Amino acid sequence: MLFSSITFLYIFLPVVCLLYLVTKKELHNSILLIASIIFYAWGEPKYLAIMLVTIIVNYYGAILVDKFKNNKYKAKTALIGTILVDLGFLIYFKYFDFIISNINSIFHSHIDLLEIIMPIGISFYTFQALSYLIDVYRNEVKVQKDFYKLALYISLFPQLIAGPIVKYHDIEAQIENRDVTFDKVSLGAKRFIIGLSKKIIIANTLGSVADKIFTQFPDTFSPLIAWLGAICYSFQLFFDFSGYSDMAIGLGLIFGFKFLENFNYPYISKSITEFWRRWHISLSTWFKNYVYISLGGNRKGLIKTLRNLGIVFLLTGIWHGSSWNFVIWGVWNGFFIILEKILGVGKKDEILSGAKRIFRHIYTILIFVSGWVIFRSDDMTYAFTYLKNMFGMIKVHDVLYPLTYYVDRFEIIILAVAILCSTPIFSKMIQNSEENKTLKAFVNLWLIFLLVFSTMFIANSTYNPFIYFRF
């Protein structure tokens, strides 16, 4: 079930909210757990069993880890065994065919692909289960003896299928006890509408432009069109994913949960290091907490620090999908992260002059937009040719369509809106409006209009993908 579907917006969500708000506090977890199971089973009920097995394995695995906490060998054995089961599911469903195809390519074998369909959200709920398990092993949280509470944590529908990746220690207390207030519900509803609008009005509109360009071979359009496609896809990806995160955070507030932010205006960054502090924050912090620090972090000298950063970004690329372009994209980001580390670029307390700030911002844009071309392309041959086109390094043989074929006036307006909305300008205006009754009323009316407008978009369009569902 999609957040941006009529079924979710006007049937599922109102029914769940009504039941949640009119029942006793003691029943809230049960209502959310049942709703989460229905939500996940709606689109692919056969994969519900995989998630349930993951919950059971991690429930008993964590109990064993806790039971043997005074015996390091047994505790670590229980930890590793449970992790292997978690990663086994992930590797089988997400990477098995990719592994077979590469074996066939290297050894010229003819092993049949299994054509496995990946369960939606497996990357996200697997990482959430792992965070709980590792936190128990590290004695950072108490083991959860209530099976249904752990099931709720792993399956909670607001962030189940596309994040943010909610770490157990961040909401441990909220699972046990949380309050639902008018202010939280109001703020959550506003946040949800903003996220829905970002997804439906901006991401879908610019996504259709990007798709028209990326379905053509790069020598059939000009460098200007190549840049248009790369920029539109960059904004589609940001507003699609951050829009989903906004909706998840908003839904969390409605039900009394406070999830951490997942995006902090990454496109205003002045280094790739800063970009990754602002982009997909929940994934970055997950890898930092459970991989980078476990490898030694920055405590064992520069060389090992650079090695650890390289491993993290290689894994980041692999996490995103079973294709070499994702691996190369991870290496691409890791290369610049390592380079900036060596040069001392991107520190949190870094102060830049006006000219240097502009130069660094342009450099960062060039790097992440080029990276998104790699991310979007079906293979590296297409990505390399597309990038060469962007920088005028190939001869365009036959321009199939003019610029006006790919973009119209409305889409140009949405592109301008996307540029503005990728900065903190509008969010600061909304925050400031809370202190002024007239402005607050205006913002509320504007949000109602956005909800109606988004609903019209949904009803009149068949283009409504969530990019991160396939990761």
Coordinates of C-alpha atoms in Angstrom, one line a residue:
M1 CA 0.0 0.0 0.0
L2 CA 1.4 3.4 -1.0
F3 CA 1.1 6.5 1.3
S4 CA 0.3 8.3 -1.9
S5 CA -2.7 6.1 -2.9
I6 CA -6.4 7.0 -2.5
T7 CA -6.9 3.8 -0.5
F8 CA -4.3 4.8 2.1
L9 CA -5.2 8.4 2.3
Y10 CA -9.0 8.2 2.5
I11 CA -9.7 4.7 3.9
F12 CA -6.8 3.0 5.7
L13 CA -5.3 6.0 7.5
P14 CA -8.6 7.6 8.7
V15 CA -9.9 4.2 10.0
V16 CA -6.6 3.5 11.9
C17 CA -6.4 7.1 13.3
L18 CA -10.1 6.9 14.4
L19 CA -9.5 3.6 16.2
Y20 CA -6.3 4.8 17.7
L21 CA -7.7 8.1 19.0
V22 CA -10.9 6.7 20.5
T23 CA -9.5 3.6 22.3
K24 CA -7.6 3.3 25.5
K25 CA -3.9 3.9 25.7
E26 CA -3.4 0.2 26.6
L27 CA -4.7 -0.8 23.2
H28 CA -2.6 1.6 21.1
N29 CA 0.3 -0.8 20.4
S30 CA -2.1 -3.6 19.4
I31 CA -3.9 -1.4 17.0
L32 CA -0.7 -0.2 15.4
L33 CA 0.7 -3.8 15.1
I34 CA -2.5 -5.1 13.5
A35 CA -2.6 -2.0 11.2
S36 CA 1.1 -2.6 10.3
I37 CA 0.5 -6.2 9.4
I38 CA -2.5 -5.3 7.2
F39 CA -0.5 -2.5 5.6
Y40 CA 2.4 -4.8 4.7
A41 CA 0.3 -7.7 3.6
W42 CA -1.9 -5.5 1.4
G43 CA 0.4 -5.5 -1.6
E44 CA 2.3 -8.8 -1.2
P45 CA 0.9 -11.1 1.6
K46 CA 3.2 -14.0 0.7
Y47 CA 6.2 -11.9 1.9
L48 CA 4.6 -11.2 5.3
A49 CA 6.0 -14.6 6.4
I50 CA 9.6 -13.4 5.8
M51 CA 9.1 -10.4 8.0
L52 CA 7.5 -12.5 10.7
V53 CA 10.4 -14.9 10.7
T54 CA 12.8 -12.0 11.0
I55 CA 10.9 -10.8 14.0
I56 CA 10.9 -14.3 15.6
V57 CA 14.6 -14.9 14.9
N58 CA 15.6 -11.5 16.4
Y59 CA 13.3 -11.9 19.4
Y60 CA 14.9 -15.2 20.4
G61 CA 18.3 -14.2 19.2
A62 CA 18.4 -11.2 21.5
I63 CA 17.1 -13.2 24.4
L64 CA 20.0 -15.6 24.0
V65 CA 22.5 -12.7 23.7
D66 CA 21.1 -11.3 26.9
K67 CA 21.1 -14.7 28.6
F68 CA 24.8 -15.3 27.9
K69 CA 25.9 -11.7 28.5
N70 CA 28.3 -12.9 31.2
N71 CA 29.8 -15.4 28.7
K72 CA 31.3 -13.4 25.9
Y73 CA 31.9 -16.4 23.6
K74 CA 28.3 -17.7 23.8
A75 CA 26.9 -14.2 23.5
K76 CA 28.9 -13.5 20.4
T77 CA 28.0 -16.8 18.9
A78 CA 24.2 -16.0 19.4
L79 CA 24.8 -12.5 18.0
I80 CA 26.7 -13.8 14.9
G81 CA 24.2 -16.6 14.3
T82 CA 21.2 -14.2 14.3
I83 CA 23.0 -11.7 12.1
L84 CA 23.8 -14.4 9.6
V85 CA 20.1 -15.4 9.4
D86 CA 19.1 -11.7 9.0
L87 CA 21.7 -11.1 6.3
G88 CA 20.9 -14.5 4.7
F89 CA 17.4 -13.4 4.0
L90 CA 18.7 -10.1 2.6
I91 CA 21.4 -11.6 0.4
Y92 CA 19.0 -14.3 -0.9
F93 CA 16.2 -12.0 -1.9
K94 CA 18.2 -9.0 -2.9
Y95 CA 21.5 -10.2 -4.3
F96 CA 21.3 -13.9 -5.2
D97 CA 20.5 -13.4 -8.9
F98 CA 23.1 -10.7 -9.1
I99 CA 25.7 -13.1 -7.7
I100 CA 24.7 -15.8 -10.1
S101 CA 24.8 -13.5 -13.1
N102 CA 28.3 -12.4 -12.2
I103 CA 29.5 -16.0 -11.8
N104 CA 28.1 -16.7 -15.2
S105 CA 29.9 -13.7 -16.6
I106 CA 33.2 -14.5 -15.0
F107 CA 33.3 -18.3 -15.6
H108 CA 31.2 -18.3 -18.8
S109 CA 28.7 -20.7 -17.1
H110 CA 25.0 -21.0 -17.7
I111 CA 23.5 -21.2 -14.2
D112 CA 19.8 -20.3 -14.5
L113 CA 18.7 -17.2 -12.6
L114 CA 16.0 -17.7 -10.0
E115 CA 14.3 -14.4 -10.9
I116 CA 13.6 -13.7 -7.2
I117 CA 11.3 -10.9 -6.4
M118 CA 12.6 -8.8 -3.5
P119 CA 10.1 -8.2 -0.6
I120 CA 9.4 -4.5 -0.3
G121 CA 11.2 -2.9 2.7
I122 CA 13.5 -5.8 3.5
S123 CA 16.6 -3.6 3.5
F124 CA 14.9 -1.2 6.0
Y125 CA 13.3 -3.7 8.5
T126 CA 16.4 -5.9 8.4
F127 CA 18.6 -3.0 9.4
Q128 CA 16.2 -2.1 12.2
A129 CA 16.2 -5.7 13.5
L130 CA 20.0 -5.6 13.4
S131 CA 20.2 -2.3 15.4
Y132 CA 18.1 -3.9 18.1
L133 CA 20.2 -7.0 18.3
I134 CA 23.5 -5.2 18.4
D135 CA 22.2 -2.7 21.0
V136 CA 21.3 -5.6 23.2
Y137 CA 24.7 -7.1 22.7
R138 CA 26.4 -3.8 23.6
N139 CA 24.2 -3.5 26.7
E140 CA 22.9 -0.2 25.3
V141 CA 19.3 -1.3 25.7
K142 CA 17.4 -3.9 27.7
V143 CA 16.2 -7.0 25.9
Q144 CA 12.6 -6.7 24.9
K145 CA 10.7 -9.7 26.5
D146 CA 7.4 -8.7 25.1
F147 CA 7.2 -10.3 21.6
Y148 CA 4.5 -8.0 20.4
K149 CA 6.4 -4.8 21.3
L150 CA 9.4 -6.0 19.3
A151 CA 7.1 -7.0 16.4
L152 CA 5.7 -3.4 16.5
Y153 CA 9.2 -1.9 16.4
I154 CA 10.2 -3.9 13.4
S155 CA 6.9 -3.7 11.5
L156 CA 5.7 -0.2 12.4
F157 CA 4.0 0.9 9.1
P158 CA 4.9 4.6 8.9
Q159 CA 8.6 3.8 8.2
L160 CA 8.4 0.1 7.3
I161 CA 9.0 0.0 3.6
A162 CA 11.2 3.1 2.9
G163 CA 12.5 4.4 6.2
P164 CA 13.8 6.3 7.9
I165 CA 15.7 3.5 9.6
V166 CA 14.6 3.9 13.2
K167 CA 17.2 2.5 15.6
Y168 CA 15.8 0.7 18.6
H169 CA 17.5 2.8 21.3
D170 CA 15.9 6.0 19.8
I171 CA 12.3 4.8 20.4
E172 CA 12.7 2.1 23.1
A173 CA 10.9 4.3 25.7
Q174 CA 8.2 5.5 23.2
I175 CA 7.2 1.9 22.6
E176 CA 6.6 1.5 26.3
N177 CA 4.9 4.8 26.8
R178 CA 3.9 7.8 24.7
D179 CA 1.3 10.5 24.6
V180 CA -1.0 11.6 21.8
T181 CA -1.7 15.3 22.0
F182 CA -3.5 17.8 19.8
D183 CA -0.2 19.6 19.0
K184 CA 1.5 16.4 18.0
V185 CA -1.4 15.3 15.7
S186 CA -1.7 18.8 14.2
L187 CA 2.1 19.0 13.6
G188 CA 2.1 15.4 12.2
A189 CA -0.7 16.1 9.8
K190 CA 1.0 19.2 8.5
R191 CA 4.3 17.3 8.1
F192 CA 2.5 14.5 6.3
I193 CA 0.8 16.9 3.8
I194 CA 4.1 18.6 3.1
G195 CA 5.7 15.2 2.4
L196 CA 2.8 14.1 0.2
S197 CA 3.0 17.3 -1.8
K198 CA 6.8 17.0 -2.3
K199 CA 6.3 13.5 -3.6
I200 CA 3.2 14.0 -5.8
I201 CA 3.6 17.5 -7.1
I202 CA 7.4 17.9 -7.3
A203 CA 9.0 14.4 -7.5
N204 CA 6.4 12.9 -9.9
T205 CA 6.4 15.9 -12.2
L206 CA 10.2 16.1 -12.5
G207 CA 10.4 12.3 -12.6
S208 CA 8.4 12.2 -15.8
V209 CA 10.8 14.7 -17.4
A210 CA 13.9 12.6 -16.2
D211 CA 12.3 9.4 -17.5
K212 CA 11.7 10.8 -21.0
I213 CA 15.4 11.8 -21.2
F214 CA 17.0 8.7 -19.6
T215 CA 15.0 6.3 -21.9
Q216 CA 16.9 7.8 -24.9
F217 CA 20.5 7.0 -25.7
P218 CA 22.8 9.8 -24.7
D219 CA 24.0 10.6 -28.2
T220 CA 20.5 11.5 -29.3
F221 CA 20.2 14.7 -27.2
S222 CA 22.2 17.8 -26.5
P223 CA 24.3 18.5 -23.4
L224 CA 21.7 21.0 -22.3
I225 CA 19.0 18.2 -22.3
A226 CA 21.5 15.8 -20.6
W227 CA 21.9 18.4 -17.8
L228 CA 18.1 18.8 -17.6
G229 CA 17.7 15.1 -17.2
A230 CA 20.4 14.9 -14.5
I231 CA 19.0 17.8 -12.6
C232 CA 15.4 16.7 -12.8
Y233 CA 16.4 13.2 -11.6
S234 CA 18.4 14.8 -8.7
F235 CA 15.3 16.7 -7.5
Q236 CA 13.0 13.7 -8.2
L237 CA 15.1 11.5 -6.0
F238 CA 15.4 14.1 -3.2
F239 CA 11.7 15.0 -3.1
D240 CA 10.6 11.5 -3.5
F241 CA 12.7 10.1 -0.7
S242 CA 12.5 13.1 1.7
G243 CA 8.8 13.4 0.9
Y244 CA 8.3 9.8 2.1
S245 CA 10.5 10.5 5.2
D246 CA 8.3 13.6 5.9
M247 CA 5.2 11.5 5.7
A248 CA 6.7 8.8 7.9
I249 CA 7.8 11.3 10.5
G250 CA 4.3 13.0 10.3
L251 CA 2.5 9.7 10.8
G252 CA 4.8 8.9 13.7
L253 CA 3.8 12.2 15.4
I254 CA 0.1 11.4 14.9
F255 CA 0.6 8.1 16.8
G256 CA 2.8 9.7 19.5
F257 CA 6.2 8.7 18.1
K258 CA 9.1 11.1 17.4
F259 CA 11.4 9.8 14.7
L260 CA 14.7 11.5 14.0
E261 CA 15.1 13.6 10.9
N262 CA 16.3 11.8 7.7
F263 CA 17.2 14.8 5.6
N264 CA 18.6 18.3 6.3
Y265 CA 18.7 20.2 3.0
P266 CA 21.6 18.1 1.5
Y267 CA 21.6 20.2 -1.7
I268 CA 23.0 23.3 0.1
S269 CA 26.1 21.3 1.1
K270 CA 29.6 22.7 0.5
S271 CA 31.3 19.3 0.5
I272 CA 30.5 15.7 -0.1
T273 CA 31.3 15.1 3.6
E274 CA 28.6 17.6 4.6
F275 CA 26.3 16.2 2.0
W276 CA 26.4 12.8 3.7
R277 CA 25.7 14.4 7.1
R278 CA 22.5 15.8 5.6
W279 CA 21.4 13.0 3.1
H280 CA 19.7 9.8 4.3
I281 CA 20.8 10.6 7.9
S282 CA 19.4 7.4 9.3
L283 CA 21.4 5.2 6.9
S284 CA 24.6 7.2 7.5
T285 CA 24.3 7.0 11.2
W286 CA 23.4 3.3 11.1
F287 CA 26.7 2.5 9.2
K288 CA 28.6 4.9 11.5
N289 CA 27.3 3.2 14.7
Y290 CA 27.4 -0.4 13.6
V291 CA 30.1 -0.6 11.0
Y292 CA 32.5 2.4 11.1
I293 CA 32.9 2.4 14.9
S294 CA 33.1 -1.4 15.0
L295 CA 36.0 -1.2 12.6
G296 CA 37.8 1.2 14.8
G297 CA 36.4 4.5 13.4
N298 CA 39.1 7.2 13.5
R299 CA 40.9 5.9 16.5
K300 CA 43.6 3.9 14.8
G301 CA 45.4 6.4 12.6
L302 CA 44.7 8.0 9.3
I303 CA 45.3 5.0 7.0
K304 CA 42.8 2.8 8.9
T305 CA 40.3 5.7 9.1
L306 CA 40.4 6.0 5.3
R307 CA 40.0 2.2 5.0
N308 CA 37.0 2.3 7.3
L309 CA 35.4 5.1 5.3
G310 CA 36.0 3.2 2.1
I311 CA 34.4 0.0 3.5
V312 CA 31.4 2.0 4.7
F313 CA 30.7 3.6 1.3
L314 CA 31.3 0.4 -0.5
L315 CA 28.6 -1.2 1.7
T316 CA 26.4 1.9 1.2
G317 CA 26.5 1.3 -2.5
I318 CA 25.8 -2.4 -2.2
W319 CA 22.9 -1.7 0.2
H320 CA 21.1 0.3 -2.4
G321 CA 20.8 -2.5 -4.9
S322 CA 22.1 -5.5 -6.8
S323 CA 23.7 -3.8 -9.7
W324 CA 27.3 -2.6 -10.4
N325 CA 26.1 1.0 -10.9
F326 CA 25.2 1.1 -7.2
V327 CA 28.5 -0.3 -6.2
I328 CA 30.3 2.2 -8.4
W329 CA 28.1 5.0 -7.0
G330 CA 29.2 4.0 -3.5
V331 CA 32.8 4.0 -4.5
W332 CA 32.4 7.4 -6.2
N333 CA 31.1 8.9 -3.0
G334 CA 33.7 7.1 -0.9
F335 CA 36.5 8.4 -3.1
F336 CA 35.5 12.1 -2.5
I337 CA 34.9 11.5 1.2
I338 CA 38.4 10.0 1.5
L339 CA 39.9 12.8 -0.6
E340 CA 38.2 15.5 1.6
K341 CA 39.4 13.7 4.7
I342 CA 42.9 13.8 3.5
L343 CA 42.6 17.5 2.6
G344 CA 40.8 18.5 5.8
V345 CA 37.6 19.6 3.9
G346 CA 34.1 19.4 5.2
K347 CA 34.6 19.8 8.9
K348 CA 31.6 20.8 10.9
D349 CA 33.2 24.0 12.2
E350 CA 34.6 25.0 8.8
I351 CA 34.2 28.7 8.0
L352 CA 34.4 29.7 4.3
S353 CA 34.7 33.1 2.6
G354 CA 32.1 34.1 0.1
A355 CA 34.0 33.1 -3.1
K356 CA 35.3 29.9 -1.6
R357 CA 31.8 29.0 -0.4
I358 CA 30.4 29.5 -3.9
F359 CA 33.2 27.5 -5.5
R360 CA 32.8 24.6 -3.0
H361 CA 29.0 24.6 -3.4
I362 CA 29.4 24.3 -7.2
Y363 CA 32.0 21.5 -6.8
T364 CA 29.6 19.6 -4.5
I365 CA 26.7 20.0 -6.9
L366 CA 28.8 18.6 -9.8
I367 CA 29.9 15.6 -7.7
F368 CA 26.5 14.6 -6.4
V369 CA 24.6 15.3 -9.7
S370 CA 27.2 13.2 -11.6
G371 CA 26.8 10.5 -8.9
W372 CA 23.0 10.5 -9.4
V373 CA 23.6 9.8 -13.1
I374 CA 25.5 6.7 -12.2
F375 CA 22.7 5.8 -9.7
R376 CA 20.0 6.3 -12.3
S377 CA 21.6 4.5 -15.2
D378 CA 20.8 0.9 -16.1
D379 CA 24.5 0.1 -16.6
M380 CA 27.9 1.8 -16.4
T381 CA 28.2 2.0 -20.2
Y382 CA 25.1 4.2 -20.3
A383 CA 26.2 6.2 -17.3
F384 CA 29.7 6.9 -18.7
T385 CA 28.3 8.0 -22.1
Y386 CA 25.7 10.2 -20.4
L387 CA 28.3 11.9 -18.3
K388 CA 30.5 12.5 -21.3
N389 CA 27.5 14.1 -23.1
M390 CA 26.9 16.4 -20.0
F391 CA 30.5 17.7 -20.3
G392 CA 30.6 17.9 -24.1
M393 CA 32.9 15.0 -24.6
I394 CA 30.9 13.1 -27.3
K395 CA 29.5 14.1 -30.7
V396 CA 25.7 14.1 -30.8
H397 CA 24.8 12.3 -34.0
D398 CA 21.1 12.7 -34.3
V399 CA 18.9 14.9 -32.0
L400 CA 15.6 13.1 -31.9
Y401 CA 13.5 15.7 -30.1
P402 CA 13.8 19.4 -29.2
L403 CA 14.0 20.7 -25.6
T404 CA 10.3 21.5 -25.6
Y405 CA 9.5 17.8 -26.1
Y406 CA 11.0 17.0 -22.7
V407 CA 9.7 19.9 -20.6
D408 CA 6.8 22.3 -20.7
R409 CA 6.0 25.5 -18.9
F410 CA 4.4 23.8 -15.9
E411 CA 7.4 21.5 -15.4
I412 CA 9.7 24.5 -15.6
I413 CA 7.7 26.2 -12.8
I414 CA 7.9 23.0 -10.7
L415 CA 11.6 22.9 -11.3
A416 CA 11.9 26.4 -10.0
V417 CA 9.8 25.5 -7.0
A418 CA 12.0 22.5 -6.4
I419 CA 15.1 24.7 -6.3
L420 CA 13.5 26.9 -3.7
C421 CA 12.2 24.0 -1.6
S422 CA 15.6 22.3 -1.5
T423 CA 16.7 25.3 0.7
P424 CA 15.4 26.1 4.2
I425 CA 13.5 29.2 2.9
F426 CA 10.0 27.8 3.0
S427 CA 10.5 25.8 6.2
K428 CA 11.7 28.9 8.1
M429 CA 8.6 30.8 6.8
I430 CA 6.3 28.0 8.1
Q431 CA 8.1 27.9 11.5
N432 CA 7.8 31.7 11.8
S433 CA 4.1 31.6 11.0
E434 CA 3.4 29.6 14.2
E435 CA 3.9 32.8 16.2
N436 CA 1.4 34.8 14.1
K437 CA -2.2 33.8 14.0
T438 CA -2.9 35.3 10.6
L439 CA 0.1 33.7 9.0
K440 CA -0.7 30.4 10.7
A441 CA -4.2 30.4 9.3
F442 CA -2.9 31.2 5.9
V443 CA -0.4 28.3 6.1
N444 CA -3.1 26.0 7.2
L445 CA -5.3 27.0 4.3
W446 CA -2.4 26.5 1.9
L447 CA -1.7 23.0 3.3
I448 CA -5.4 22.1 2.7
F449 CA -5.0 23.3 -0.8
L450 CA -1.9 21.2 -1.3
L451 CA -3.7 18.2 0.0
V452 CA -6.6 18.7 -2.5
F453 CA -4.2 19.5 -5.3
S454 CA -2.1 16.4 -4.5
T455 CA -5.3 14.2 -4.4
M456 CA -6.2 15.6 -7.9
F457 CA -2.7 14.6 -9.1
I458 CA -3.1 11.1 -7.7
A459 CA -6.5 10.7 -9.3
N460 CA -5.4 11.9 -12.7
S461 CA -2.0 10.3 -13.0
T462 CA -0.7 6.7 -13.4
Y463 CA 2.8 7.8 -12.6
N464 CA 3.3 7.3 -8.9
P465 CA 6.4 5.3 -8.1
F466 CA 8.4 5.5 -4.9
I467 CA 12.0 5.1 -5.9
Y468 CA 13.3 3.7 -2.6
F469 CA 10.8 0.9 -2.6
R470 CA 13.2 -1.1 -4.7
F471 CA 16.1 -0.7 -2.3

